[in-house]
Short mmCIF file of C-alpha atoms in Angstrom, two decimals:
data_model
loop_
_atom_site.label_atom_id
_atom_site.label_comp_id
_atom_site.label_asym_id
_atom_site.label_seq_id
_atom_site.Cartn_x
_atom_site.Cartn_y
_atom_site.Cartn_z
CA UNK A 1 4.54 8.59 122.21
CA UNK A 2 7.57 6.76 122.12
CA UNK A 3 11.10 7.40 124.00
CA UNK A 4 12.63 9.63 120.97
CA UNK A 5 9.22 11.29 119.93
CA UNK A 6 8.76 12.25 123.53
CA UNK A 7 13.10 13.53 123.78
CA UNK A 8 12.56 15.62 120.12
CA UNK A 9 8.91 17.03 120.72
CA UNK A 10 10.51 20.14 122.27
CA UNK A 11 13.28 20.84 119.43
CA UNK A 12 11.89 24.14 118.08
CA UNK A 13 14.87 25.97 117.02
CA UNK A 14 14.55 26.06 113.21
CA UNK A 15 10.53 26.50 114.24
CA UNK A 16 11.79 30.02 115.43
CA UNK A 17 13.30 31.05 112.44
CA UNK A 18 10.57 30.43 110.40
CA UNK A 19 8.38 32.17 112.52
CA UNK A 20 10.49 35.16 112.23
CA UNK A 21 10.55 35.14 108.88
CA UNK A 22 14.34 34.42 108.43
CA UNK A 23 14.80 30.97 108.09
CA UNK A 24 17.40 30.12 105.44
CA UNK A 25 17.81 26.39 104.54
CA UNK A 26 16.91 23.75 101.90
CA UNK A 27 16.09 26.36 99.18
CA UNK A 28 15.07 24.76 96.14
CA UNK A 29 17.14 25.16 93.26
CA UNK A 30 15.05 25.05 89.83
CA UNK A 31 17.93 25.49 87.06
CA UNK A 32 21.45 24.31 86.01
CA UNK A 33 24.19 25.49 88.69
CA UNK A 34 25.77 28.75 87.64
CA UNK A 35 26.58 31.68 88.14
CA UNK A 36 22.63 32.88 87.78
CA UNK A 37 20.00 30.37 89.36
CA UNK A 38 16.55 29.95 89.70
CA UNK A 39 15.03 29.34 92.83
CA UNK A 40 11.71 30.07 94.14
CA UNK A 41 10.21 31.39 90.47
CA UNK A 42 12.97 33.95 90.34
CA UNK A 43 16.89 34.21 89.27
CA UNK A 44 19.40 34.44 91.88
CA UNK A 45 23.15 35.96 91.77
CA UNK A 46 25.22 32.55 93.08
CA UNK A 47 27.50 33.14 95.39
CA UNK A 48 26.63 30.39 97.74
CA UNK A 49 28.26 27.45 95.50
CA UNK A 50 31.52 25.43 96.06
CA UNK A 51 31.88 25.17 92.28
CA UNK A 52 35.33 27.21 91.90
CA UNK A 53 36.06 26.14 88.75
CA UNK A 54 32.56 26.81 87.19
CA UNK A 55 32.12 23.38 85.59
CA UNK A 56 28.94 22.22 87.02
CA UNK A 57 27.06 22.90 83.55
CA UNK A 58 29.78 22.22 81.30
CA UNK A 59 28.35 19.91 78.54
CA UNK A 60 31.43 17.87 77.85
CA UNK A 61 30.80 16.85 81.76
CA UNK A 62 27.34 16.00 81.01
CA UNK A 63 27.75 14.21 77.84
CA UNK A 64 30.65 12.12 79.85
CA UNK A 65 28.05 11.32 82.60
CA UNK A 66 24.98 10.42 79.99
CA UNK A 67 27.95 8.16 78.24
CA UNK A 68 28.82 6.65 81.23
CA UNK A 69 25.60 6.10 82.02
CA UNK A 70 24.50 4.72 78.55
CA UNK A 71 27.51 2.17 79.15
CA UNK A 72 27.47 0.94 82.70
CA UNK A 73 23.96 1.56 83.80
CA UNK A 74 22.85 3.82 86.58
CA UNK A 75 24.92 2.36 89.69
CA UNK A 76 27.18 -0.55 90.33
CA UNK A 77 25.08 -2.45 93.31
CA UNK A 78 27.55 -3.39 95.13
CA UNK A 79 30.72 -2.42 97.36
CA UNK A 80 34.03 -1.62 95.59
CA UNK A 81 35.85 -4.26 97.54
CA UNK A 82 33.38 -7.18 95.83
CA UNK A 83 31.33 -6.40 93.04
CA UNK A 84 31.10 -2.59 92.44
CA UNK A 85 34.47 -2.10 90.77
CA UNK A 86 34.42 -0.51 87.26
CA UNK A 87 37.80 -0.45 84.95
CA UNK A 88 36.61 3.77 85.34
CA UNK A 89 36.79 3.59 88.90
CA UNK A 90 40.47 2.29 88.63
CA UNK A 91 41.25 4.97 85.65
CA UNK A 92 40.06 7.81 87.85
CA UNK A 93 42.37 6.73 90.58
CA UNK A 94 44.95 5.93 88.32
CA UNK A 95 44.91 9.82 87.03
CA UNK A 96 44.15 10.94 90.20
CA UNK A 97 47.32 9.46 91.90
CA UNK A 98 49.59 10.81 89.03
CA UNK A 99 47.96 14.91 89.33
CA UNK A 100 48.29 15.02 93.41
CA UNK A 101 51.51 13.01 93.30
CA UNK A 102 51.71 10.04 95.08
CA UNK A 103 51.83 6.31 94.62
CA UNK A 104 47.84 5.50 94.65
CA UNK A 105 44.95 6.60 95.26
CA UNK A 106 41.60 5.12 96.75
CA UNK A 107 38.01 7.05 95.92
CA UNK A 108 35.14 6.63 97.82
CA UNK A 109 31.47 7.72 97.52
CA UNK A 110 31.81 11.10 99.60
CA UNK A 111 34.42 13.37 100.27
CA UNK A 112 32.95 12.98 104.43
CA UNK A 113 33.38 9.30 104.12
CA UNK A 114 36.89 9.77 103.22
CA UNK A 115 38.09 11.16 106.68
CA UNK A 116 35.00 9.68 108.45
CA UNK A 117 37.11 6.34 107.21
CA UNK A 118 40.21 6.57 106.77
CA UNK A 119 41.20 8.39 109.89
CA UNK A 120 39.73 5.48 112.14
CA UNK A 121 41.45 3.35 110.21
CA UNK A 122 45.20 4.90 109.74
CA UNK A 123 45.42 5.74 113.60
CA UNK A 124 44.32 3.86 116.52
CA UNK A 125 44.99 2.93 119.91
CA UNK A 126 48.50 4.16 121.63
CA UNK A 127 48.51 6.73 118.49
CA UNK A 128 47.72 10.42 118.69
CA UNK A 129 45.42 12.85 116.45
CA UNK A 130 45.95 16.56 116.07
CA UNK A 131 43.86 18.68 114.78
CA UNK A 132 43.25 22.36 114.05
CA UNK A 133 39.80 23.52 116.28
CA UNK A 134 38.84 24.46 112.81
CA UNK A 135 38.58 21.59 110.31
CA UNK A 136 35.80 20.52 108.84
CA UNK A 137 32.85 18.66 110.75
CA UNK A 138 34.34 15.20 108.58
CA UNK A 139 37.00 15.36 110.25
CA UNK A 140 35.79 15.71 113.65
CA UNK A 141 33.72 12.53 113.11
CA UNK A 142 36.64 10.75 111.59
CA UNK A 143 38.74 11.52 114.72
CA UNK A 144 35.79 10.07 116.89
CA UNK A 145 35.51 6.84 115.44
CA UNK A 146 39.29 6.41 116.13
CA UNK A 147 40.97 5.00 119.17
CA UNK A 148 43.41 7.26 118.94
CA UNK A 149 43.89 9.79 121.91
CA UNK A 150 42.57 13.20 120.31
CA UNK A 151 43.76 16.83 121.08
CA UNK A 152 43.69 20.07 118.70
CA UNK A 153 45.41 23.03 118.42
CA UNK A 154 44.25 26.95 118.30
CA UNK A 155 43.46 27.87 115.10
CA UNK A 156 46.64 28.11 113.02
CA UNK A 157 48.60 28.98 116.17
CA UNK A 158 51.64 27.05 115.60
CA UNK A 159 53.20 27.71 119.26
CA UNK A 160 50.00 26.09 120.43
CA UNK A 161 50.81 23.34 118.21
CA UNK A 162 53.83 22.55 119.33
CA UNK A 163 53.53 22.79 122.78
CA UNK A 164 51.00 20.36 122.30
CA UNK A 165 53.33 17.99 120.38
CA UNK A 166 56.70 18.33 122.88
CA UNK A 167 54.35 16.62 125.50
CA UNK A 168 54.02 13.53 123.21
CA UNK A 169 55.95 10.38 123.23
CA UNK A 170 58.57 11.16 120.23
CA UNK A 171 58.09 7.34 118.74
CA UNK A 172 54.47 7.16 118.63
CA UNK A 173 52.25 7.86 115.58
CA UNK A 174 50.94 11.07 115.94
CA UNK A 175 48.89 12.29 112.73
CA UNK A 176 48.54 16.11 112.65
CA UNK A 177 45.45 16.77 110.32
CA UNK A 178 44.46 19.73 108.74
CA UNK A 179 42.07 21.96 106.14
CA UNK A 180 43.99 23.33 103.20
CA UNK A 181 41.77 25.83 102.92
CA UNK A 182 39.40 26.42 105.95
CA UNK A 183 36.05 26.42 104.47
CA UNK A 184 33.85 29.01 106.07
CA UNK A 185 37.20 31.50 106.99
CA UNK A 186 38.73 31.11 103.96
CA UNK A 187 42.80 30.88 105.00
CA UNK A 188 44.86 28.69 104.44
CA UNK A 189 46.86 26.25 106.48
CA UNK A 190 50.19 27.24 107.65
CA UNK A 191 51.72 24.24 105.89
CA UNK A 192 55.24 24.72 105.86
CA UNK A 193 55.30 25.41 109.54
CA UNK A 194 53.36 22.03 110.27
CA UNK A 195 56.13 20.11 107.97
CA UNK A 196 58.97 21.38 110.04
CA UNK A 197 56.98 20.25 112.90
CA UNK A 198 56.64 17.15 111.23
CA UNK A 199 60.29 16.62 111.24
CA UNK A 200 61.25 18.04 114.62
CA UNK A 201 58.74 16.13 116.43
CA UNK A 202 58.46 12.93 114.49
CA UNK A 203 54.97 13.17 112.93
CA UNK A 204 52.89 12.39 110.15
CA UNK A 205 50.40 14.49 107.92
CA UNK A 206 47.02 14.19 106.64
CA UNK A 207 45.67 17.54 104.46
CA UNK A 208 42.33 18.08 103.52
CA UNK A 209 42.64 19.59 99.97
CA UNK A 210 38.20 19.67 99.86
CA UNK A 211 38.51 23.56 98.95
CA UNK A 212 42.08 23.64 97.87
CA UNK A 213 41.79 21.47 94.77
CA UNK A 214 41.00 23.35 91.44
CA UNK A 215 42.07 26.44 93.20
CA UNK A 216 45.75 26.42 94.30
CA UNK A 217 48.89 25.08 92.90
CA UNK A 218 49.77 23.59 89.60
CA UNK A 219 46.62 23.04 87.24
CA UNK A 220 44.65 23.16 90.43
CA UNK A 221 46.53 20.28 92.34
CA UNK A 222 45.86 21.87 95.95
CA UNK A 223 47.93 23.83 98.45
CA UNK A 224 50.27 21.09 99.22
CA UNK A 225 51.48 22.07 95.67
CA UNK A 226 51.43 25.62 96.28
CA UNK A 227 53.60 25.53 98.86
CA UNK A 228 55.92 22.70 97.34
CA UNK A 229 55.41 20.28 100.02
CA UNK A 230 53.47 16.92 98.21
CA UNK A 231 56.44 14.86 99.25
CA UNK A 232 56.07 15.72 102.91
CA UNK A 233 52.40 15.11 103.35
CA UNK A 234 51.78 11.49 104.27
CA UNK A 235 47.91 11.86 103.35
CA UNK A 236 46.02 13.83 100.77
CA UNK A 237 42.58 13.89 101.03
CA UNK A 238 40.13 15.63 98.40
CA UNK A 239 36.84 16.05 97.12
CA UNK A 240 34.71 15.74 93.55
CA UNK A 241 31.45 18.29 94.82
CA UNK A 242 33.47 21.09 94.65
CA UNK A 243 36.15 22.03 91.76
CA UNK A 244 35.39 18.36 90.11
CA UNK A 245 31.79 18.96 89.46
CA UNK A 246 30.32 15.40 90.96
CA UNK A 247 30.30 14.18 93.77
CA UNK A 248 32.38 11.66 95.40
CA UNK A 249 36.19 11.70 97.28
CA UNK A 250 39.45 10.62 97.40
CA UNK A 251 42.83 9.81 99.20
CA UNK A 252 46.02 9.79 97.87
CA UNK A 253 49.12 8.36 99.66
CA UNK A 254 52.15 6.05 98.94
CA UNK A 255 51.13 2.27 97.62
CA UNK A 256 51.39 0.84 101.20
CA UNK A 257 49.25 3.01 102.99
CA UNK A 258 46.98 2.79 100.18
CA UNK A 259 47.28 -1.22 100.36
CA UNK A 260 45.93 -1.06 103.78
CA UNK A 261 43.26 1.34 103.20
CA UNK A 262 41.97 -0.70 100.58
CA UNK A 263 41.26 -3.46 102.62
CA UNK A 264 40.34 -2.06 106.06
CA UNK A 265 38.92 1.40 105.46
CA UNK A 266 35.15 0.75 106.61
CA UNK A 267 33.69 3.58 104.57
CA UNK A 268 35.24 2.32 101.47
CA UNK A 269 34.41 -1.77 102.11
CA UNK A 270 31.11 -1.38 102.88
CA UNK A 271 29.89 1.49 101.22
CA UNK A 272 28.05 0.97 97.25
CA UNK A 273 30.88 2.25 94.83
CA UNK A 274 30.00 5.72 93.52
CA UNK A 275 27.84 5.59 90.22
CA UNK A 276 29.01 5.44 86.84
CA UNK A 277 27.89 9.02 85.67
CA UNK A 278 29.67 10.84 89.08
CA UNK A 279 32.91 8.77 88.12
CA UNK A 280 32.56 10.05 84.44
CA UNK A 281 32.19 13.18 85.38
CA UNK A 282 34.55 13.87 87.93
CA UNK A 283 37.16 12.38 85.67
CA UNK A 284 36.09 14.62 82.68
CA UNK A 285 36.56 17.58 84.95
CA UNK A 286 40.27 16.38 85.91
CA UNK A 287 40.81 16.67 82.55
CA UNK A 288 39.23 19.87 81.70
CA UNK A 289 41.09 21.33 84.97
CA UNK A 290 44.32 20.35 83.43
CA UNK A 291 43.72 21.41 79.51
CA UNK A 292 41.97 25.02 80.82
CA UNK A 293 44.76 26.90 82.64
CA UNK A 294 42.70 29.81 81.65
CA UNK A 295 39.90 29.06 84.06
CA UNK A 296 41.90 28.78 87.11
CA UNK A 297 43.44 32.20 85.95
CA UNK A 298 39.72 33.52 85.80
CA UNK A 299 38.96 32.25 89.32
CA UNK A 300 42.15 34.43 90.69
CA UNK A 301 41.38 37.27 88.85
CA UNK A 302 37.40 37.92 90.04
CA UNK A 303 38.80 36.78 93.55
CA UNK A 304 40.86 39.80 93.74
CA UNK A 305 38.57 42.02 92.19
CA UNK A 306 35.88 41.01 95.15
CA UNK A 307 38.55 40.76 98.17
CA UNK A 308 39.44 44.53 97.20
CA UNK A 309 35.89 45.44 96.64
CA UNK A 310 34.58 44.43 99.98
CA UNK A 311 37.70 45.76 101.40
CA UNK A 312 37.22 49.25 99.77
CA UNK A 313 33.29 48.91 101.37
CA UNK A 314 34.42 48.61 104.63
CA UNK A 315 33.43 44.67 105.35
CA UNK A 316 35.25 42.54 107.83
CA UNK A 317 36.65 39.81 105.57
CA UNK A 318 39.17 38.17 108.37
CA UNK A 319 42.43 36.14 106.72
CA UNK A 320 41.11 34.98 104.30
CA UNK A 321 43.61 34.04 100.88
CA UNK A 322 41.07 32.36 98.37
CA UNK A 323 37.91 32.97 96.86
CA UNK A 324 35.86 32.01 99.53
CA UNK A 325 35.42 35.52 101.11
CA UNK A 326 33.96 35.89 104.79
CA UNK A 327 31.87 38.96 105.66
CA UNK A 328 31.49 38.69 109.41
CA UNK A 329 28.37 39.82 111.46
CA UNK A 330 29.00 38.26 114.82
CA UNK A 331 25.40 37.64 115.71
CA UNK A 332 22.74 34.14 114.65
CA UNK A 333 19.98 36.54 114.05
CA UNK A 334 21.39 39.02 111.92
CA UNK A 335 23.10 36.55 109.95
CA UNK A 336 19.84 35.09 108.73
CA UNK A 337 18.32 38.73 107.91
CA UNK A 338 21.14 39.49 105.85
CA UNK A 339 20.56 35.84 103.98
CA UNK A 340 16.80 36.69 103.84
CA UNK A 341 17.64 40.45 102.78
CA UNK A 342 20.37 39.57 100.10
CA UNK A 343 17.79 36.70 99.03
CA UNK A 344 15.30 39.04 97.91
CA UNK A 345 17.68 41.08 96.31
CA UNK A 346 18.51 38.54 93.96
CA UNK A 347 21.86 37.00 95.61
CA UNK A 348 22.28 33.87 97.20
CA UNK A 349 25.15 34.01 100.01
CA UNK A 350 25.39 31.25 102.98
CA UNK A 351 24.60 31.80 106.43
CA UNK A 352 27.12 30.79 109.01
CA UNK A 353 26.93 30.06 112.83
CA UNK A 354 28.12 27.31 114.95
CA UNK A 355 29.12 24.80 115.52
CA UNK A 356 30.32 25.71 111.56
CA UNK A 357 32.51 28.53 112.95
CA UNK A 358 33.35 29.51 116.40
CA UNK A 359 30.14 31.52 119.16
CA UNK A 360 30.63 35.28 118.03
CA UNK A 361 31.90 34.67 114.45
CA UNK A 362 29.23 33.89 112.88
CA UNK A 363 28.98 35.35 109.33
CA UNK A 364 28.17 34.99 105.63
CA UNK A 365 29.92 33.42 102.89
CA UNK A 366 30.11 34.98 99.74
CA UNK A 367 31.79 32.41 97.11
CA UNK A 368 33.46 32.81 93.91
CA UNK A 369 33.41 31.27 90.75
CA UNK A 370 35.95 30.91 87.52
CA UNK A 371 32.91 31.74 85.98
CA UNK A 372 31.57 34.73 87.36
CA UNK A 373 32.08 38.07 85.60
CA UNK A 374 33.52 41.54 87.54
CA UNK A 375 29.78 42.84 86.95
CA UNK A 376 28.23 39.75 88.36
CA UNK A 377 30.30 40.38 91.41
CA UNK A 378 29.85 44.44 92.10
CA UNK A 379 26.39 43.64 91.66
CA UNK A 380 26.39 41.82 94.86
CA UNK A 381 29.15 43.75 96.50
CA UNK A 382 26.24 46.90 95.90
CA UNK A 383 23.94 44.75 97.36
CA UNK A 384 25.50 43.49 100.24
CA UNK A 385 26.91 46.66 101.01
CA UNK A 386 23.57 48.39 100.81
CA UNK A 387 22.11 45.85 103.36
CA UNK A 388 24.99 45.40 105.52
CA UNK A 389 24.56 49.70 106.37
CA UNK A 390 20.65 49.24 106.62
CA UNK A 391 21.73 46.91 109.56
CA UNK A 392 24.76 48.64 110.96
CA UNK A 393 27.00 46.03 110.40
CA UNK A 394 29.51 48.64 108.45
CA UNK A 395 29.82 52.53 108.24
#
């Protein structure tokens, strides 16, 4: 047995699960995403997807991906900085730059290799990164791979924050980044606070707009546009597996920053451009997101049927502001009988524990979609209730 068989042989923690009965990952999916699945010879409720906008089996997004496809070929075979450019590439950033408002724009293969590059690359030694102890595992990595010096705030505690920034040296680059939308809590960043840090302390500012985009602001451009504040963030990162039905990522920023990026961003140089079809797709769903105000309005509208539903039931649901609802359980094992329970009920939630939220939080994560009907959802509100009183998690 060799050196990393012989370190790994012990690692049995899934093992347990599994035993028990409980364990809840890498469930096949059989069908189209939607709000019904299939999965394990059965349909499921879904409220486990990042899909907001519901456009993961929209046909015009299909037939734009079999075009592409039919077109360009299956992948490009090559880096974007040498031979894995496509003239749809440059008209998704092109479109891309115009809806979040800035200069350019630079897309990359995954919305993680967006911060797990451009972070390293934007900020580096004698510079500074703050973040919030909550953002997204991305950009945790990203902030690794810099040289930066690193510190991070209390969740959304902006007297933590700047007590944090008063002992830094007012000319040097310090780069507060932060989640639009925190993705397992479902709040918000308190962005107008962090701008007049900005300002008072001489900073820069890097939003991640993964679950904010297709939810918030103008046709879905993202909380910086909810709150009015494009112009002040330096940095706008998003993602196409979410509202933009593909996958992929992007960052947005003014032409010189972008300039740079383009040729020293690691993730981006050395990484095979994204295929043809996930281009063609994401871009057809920028459209749709724009022409279909409607579907944004649907999103808001089951969101605040379920937020008061689970409210009414008794659930703890935290801060959250978006459809991404938390129901909390504050304890690994439960949290995986509730999955299992809820499974076999017919509705698919997400288990949470750490390190994706913080020791004693641990909960599930009940997602929304612009396509889900008010019957869909007090289906599983019923059901979750139900098991959530089996297990005396709620009166």
């Amino acid at each position: 047995m060799g050196q990393l068989q012989d370190r790994y042989k012990d690692y049995r923690e899934p093992q347990k699960f599994m035993k028990a009965g409980v364990y809840p990952y890498f469930r096949a999916i059989t069908s189209k995403q939607g709000t019904e699945v299939e999965m394990e010879g059965h349909k499921v409720l879904m409220f486990a997807s990042n899909a907001y906008t519901g456009l993961t089996g929209d046909q015009r997004i299909i037939d734009a991906a079999k075009a592409a496809l039919d077109k360009y070929g299956s992948g490009c075979a090559g880096s974007r900085f040498l031979n894995g450019t496509l003239d749809l590439h440059v008209q998704l950033e092109k479109e891309l730059a115009a809806f979040e408002g800035k200069d350019e724009c630079l897309c990359l293969s995954t919305g993680f290799s967006v911060n797990a590059g451009v972070i390293p690359a934007v900020v580096g030694r004698g510079d500074y990164i703050i973040c919030d102890d909550r953002d997204h595992a991305s950009i945790v990595d990203g902030r690794r791979l810099s040289f930066a010096r690193q510190l991070h705030y209390k969740h959304n505690d902006m007297d933590d924050l700047e007590n944090l920034l008063k002992t830094l040296p007012h000319e040097a680059v310090k780069l507060i980044i932060v989640d639009g939308v925190f993705s397992m809590e479902g709040d918000l960043c308190k962005l107008p606070e962090i701008v007049e840090l900005k300002h008072k302390y001489n900073c820069s500012i890097m939003v991640d707009e993964a679950h904010g985009l297709g939810v918030f602001g103008r046709q879905g451009r993202g909380v910086c546009d909810h709150f009015g504040l494009t112009d002040e963030v330096d940095l706008i990162m998003g993602t196409f597996s979410k509202s933009l039905a593909s996958i992929g990522g992007f960052i947005a920023s003014d032409k010189d920053t972008i300039n740079y990026l383009r040729h020293t961003c690691r993730t981006y140089i050395f990484s095979a451009s994204n295929t043809p079809a996930a281009t063609a797709a994401a871009l057809e769903a920028l459209h749709i997101l724009q022409q279909e105000p409607e579907r944004i309005e649907a999103l808001w509208k089951v969101t605040k049927y379920a937020l008061r539903r689970f409210r009414e039931e008794g659930f703890e649901i935290g801060n959250t502001e978006s459809p991404i609802i938390p129901l909390y359980v504050h304890d690994a094992f439960k949290t995986f009988l509730v999955t299992k329970l809820a499974f076999d009920a017919g509705v698919f939630i997400n288990p949470v524990i750490p390190p994706a939220c913080a020791p004693q939080e641990e909960l599930v994560r009940f997602a929304l979609m612009a396509t889900h009907s008010e019957e869909e959802v007090e289906r599983g509100v019923q059901t979750l209730t139900r098991i959530f009183k089996e297990q005396g998690l709620i009166k």
